[in-house]
PDB file of C-alpha atoms in Angstrom:
ATOM      1  CA  MET A   1      95.506 -51.316  50.296  1.00 68.00           C
ATOM      2  CA  THR A   2      93.884 -54.549  48.444  1.00 73.00           C
ATOM      3  CA  GLN A   3      90.424 -53.860  47.437  1.00 74.00           C
ATOM      4  CA  TYR A   4      87.550 -56.960  46.831  1.00 78.00           C
ATOM      5  CA  ALA A   5      84.225 -56.744  44.964  1.00 79.00           C
ATOM      6  CA  ILE A   6      81.420 -57.953  46.452  1.00 80.00           C
ATOM      7  CA  LEU A   7      79.013 -59.284  43.965  1.00 78.00           C
ATOM      8  CA  ILE A   8      75.263 -60.119  44.865  1.00 78.00           C
ATOM      9  CA  TYR A   9      73.169 -62.345  42.763  1.00 81.00           C
ATOM     10  CA  GLU A  10      69.907 -62.509  43.423  1.00 82.00           C
ATOM     11  CA  ASP A  11      66.654 -63.720  41.672  1.00 86.00           C
ATOM     12  CA  PRO A  12      64.126 -60.423  41.501  1.00 86.00           C
ATOM     13  CA  ALA A  13      61.191 -62.916  42.119  1.00 88.00           C
ATOM     14  CA  PHE A  14      62.064 -63.667  45.606  1.00 85.00           C
ATOM     15  CA  TYR A  15      61.367 -60.380  46.862  1.00 85.00           C
ATOM     16  CA  GLU A  16      58.073 -60.374  45.023  1.00 88.00           C
ATOM     17  CA  THR A  17      56.577 -62.938  46.950  1.00 88.00           C
ATOM     18  CA  MET A  18      58.507 -62.050  50.449  1.00 89.00           C
ATOM     19  CA  ALA A  19      56.471 -61.445  53.443  1.00 88.00           C
ATOM     20  CA  PRO A  20      57.078 -57.991  54.817  1.00 85.00           C
ATOM     21  CA  GLU A  21      59.012 -59.829  57.983  1.00 86.00           C
ATOM     22  CA  GLY A  22      61.368 -61.293  55.500  1.00 90.00           C
ATOM     23  CA  TRP A  23      62.552 -57.989  54.205  1.00 89.00           C
ATOM     24  CA  GLY A  24      63.161 -56.813  57.617  1.00 90.00           C
ATOM     25  CA  ALA A  25      65.505 -59.896  58.070  1.00 90.00           C
ATOM     26  CA  VAL A  26      67.311 -59.031  54.566  1.00 89.00           C
ATOM     27  CA  VAL A  27      67.990 -55.604  55.883  1.00 90.00           C
ATOM     28  CA  ASP A  28      69.052 -56.604  59.067  1.00 93.00           C
ATOM     29  CA  ALA A  29      71.733 -59.081  57.410  1.00 91.00           C
ATOM     30  CA  HIS A  30      72.910 -56.276  55.571  1.00 89.00           C
ATOM     31  CA  ASN A  31      73.453 -53.829  58.162  1.00 93.00           C
ATOM     32  CA  THR A  32      74.940 -56.546  60.440  1.00 95.00           C
ATOM     33  CA  PHE A  33      77.594 -57.443  57.521  1.00 91.00           C
ATOM     34  CA  THR A  34      78.340 -53.347  57.007  1.00 91.00           C
ATOM     35  CA  LYS A  35      78.684 -53.470  60.803  1.00 95.00           C
ATOM     36  CA  ARG A  36      80.871 -56.237  61.249  1.00 95.00           C
ATOM     37  CA  VAL A  37      83.416 -54.832  58.265  1.00 91.00           C
ATOM     38  CA  SER A  38      83.863 -51.951  60.051  1.00 92.00           C
ATOM     39  CA  GLU A  39      84.464 -53.542  63.474  1.00 96.00           C
ATOM     40  CA  LEU A  40      87.204 -55.493  61.385  1.00 94.00           C
ATOM     41  CA  GLY A  41      89.057 -52.279  60.324  1.00 91.00           C
ATOM     42  CA  GLY A  42      87.737 -52.596  56.626  1.00 90.00           C
ATOM     43  CA  SER A  43      85.653 -50.272  54.908  1.00 88.00           C
ATOM     44  CA  LEU A  44      82.985 -50.293  51.784  1.00 86.00           C
ATOM     45  CA  THR A  45      83.179 -47.635  49.067  1.00 82.00           C
ATOM     46  CA  GLY A  46      80.658 -47.615  46.263  1.00 76.00           C
ATOM     47  CA  GLY A  47      77.928 -49.372  46.360  1.00 67.00           C
ATOM     48  CA  GLY A  48      76.905 -49.133  42.757  1.00 65.00           C
ATOM     49  CA  ARG A  49      75.370 -52.426  40.699  1.00 67.00           C
ATOM     50  CA  SER A  50      76.645 -53.832  37.396  1.00 64.00           C
ATOM     51  CA  ARG A  51      74.116 -53.743  34.360  1.00 67.00           C
ATOM     52  CA  PRO A  52      71.843 -56.681  34.226  1.00 69.00           C
TER      53      PRO A  52
END
């Protein structure tokens, strides 16, 4: 089975100034993504991060 790496690049400063509502939106988007992967027959494994 083919496997893909999903790389997420972010600016940590973005989270330092984020309003609480913004954090909820980030979590909601992540949850929607993982749900859709499953609905489309895929699966997510791991979840580790690379070294800085």
